[in-house]
PDB file of C-alpha atoms in Angstrom:
ATOM      1  CA  MET A  19      -0.351 109.220   4.379  1.00 58.00           C
ATOM      2  CA  SER A  20       2.931 107.817   5.673  1.00 77.00           C
ATOM      3  CA  ASP A  21       4.621 111.188   5.142  1.00 84.00           C
ATOM      4  CA  ILE A  22       2.068 112.917   7.368  1.00 84.00           C
ATOM      5  CA  LEU A  23       2.486 110.243  10.035  1.00 84.00           C
ATOM      6  CA  GLU A  24       6.268 110.625   9.913  1.00 86.00           C
ATOM      7  CA  VAL A  25       5.988 114.399  10.304  1.00 84.00           C
ATOM      8  CA  THR A  26       3.564 113.983  13.203  1.00 83.00           C
ATOM      9  CA  ASP A  27       5.776 111.391  14.886  1.00 82.00           C
ATOM     10  CA  SER A  28       8.832 113.616  14.525  1.00 81.00           C
ATOM     11  CA  LEU A  29       7.029 116.610  16.016  1.00 77.00           C
ATOM     12  CA  VAL A  30       5.653 114.523  18.889  1.00 79.00           C
ATOM     13  CA  ARG A  31       9.107 113.154  19.703  1.00 75.00           C
ATOM     14  CA  TYR A  32      10.525 116.677  19.503  1.00 73.00           C
ATOM     15  CA  SER A  33       7.804 118.108  21.725  1.00 64.00           C
ATOM     16  CA  ILE A  34       8.531 115.630  24.523  1.00 68.00           C
ATOM     17  CA  GLY A  35      11.677 117.575  25.413  1.00 64.00           C
ATOM     18  CA  TYR A  36      10.147 120.999  24.806  1.00 64.00           C
ATOM     19  CA  GLU A  37       6.720 120.981  26.401  1.00 62.00           C
ATOM     20  CA  ASP A  38       6.791 124.779  26.748  1.00 61.00           C
ATOM     21  CA  ASP A  39       6.806 125.007  22.953  1.00 69.00           C
ATOM     22  CA  VAL A  40       3.914 122.608  22.352  1.00 76.00           C
ATOM     23  CA  GLU A  41       1.665 125.373  21.040  1.00 81.00           C
ATOM     24  CA  ASP A  42       4.304 126.443  18.531  1.00 83.00           C
ATOM     25  CA  ILE A  43       4.804 122.831  17.476  1.00 80.00           C
ATOM     26  CA  ILE A  44       1.068 122.387  16.993  1.00 85.00           C
ATOM     27  CA  GLN A  45       1.036 125.482  14.780  1.00 88.00           C
ATOM     28  CA  ASP A  46       3.953 124.064  12.779  1.00 86.00           C
ATOM     29  CA  LEU A  47       2.039 120.799  12.404  1.00 85.00           C
ATOM     30  CA  GLU A  48      -1.049 122.633  11.173  1.00 91.00           C
ATOM     31  CA  GLN A  49       1.066 124.526   8.644  1.00 89.00           C
ATOM     32  CA  ALA A  50       2.733 121.297   7.497  1.00 88.00           C
ATOM     33  CA  LEU A  51      -0.643 119.615   7.035  1.00 87.00           C
ATOM     34  CA  ALA A  52      -1.936 122.654   5.164  1.00 89.00           C
ATOM     35  CA  ILE A  53       1.003 122.408   2.747  1.00 78.00           C
ATOM     36  CA  LEU A  54       0.458 118.686   2.229  1.00 70.00           C
TER      37      LEU A  54
END
């Protein structure tokens, strides 16, 4: 579970500076979770 939380935290921190790309980041998160 910690790996998923780390990925989520990293994407959230990344998205703070790139709010226009939030939808793309969410898609990346969904893909990452699907792989895990």
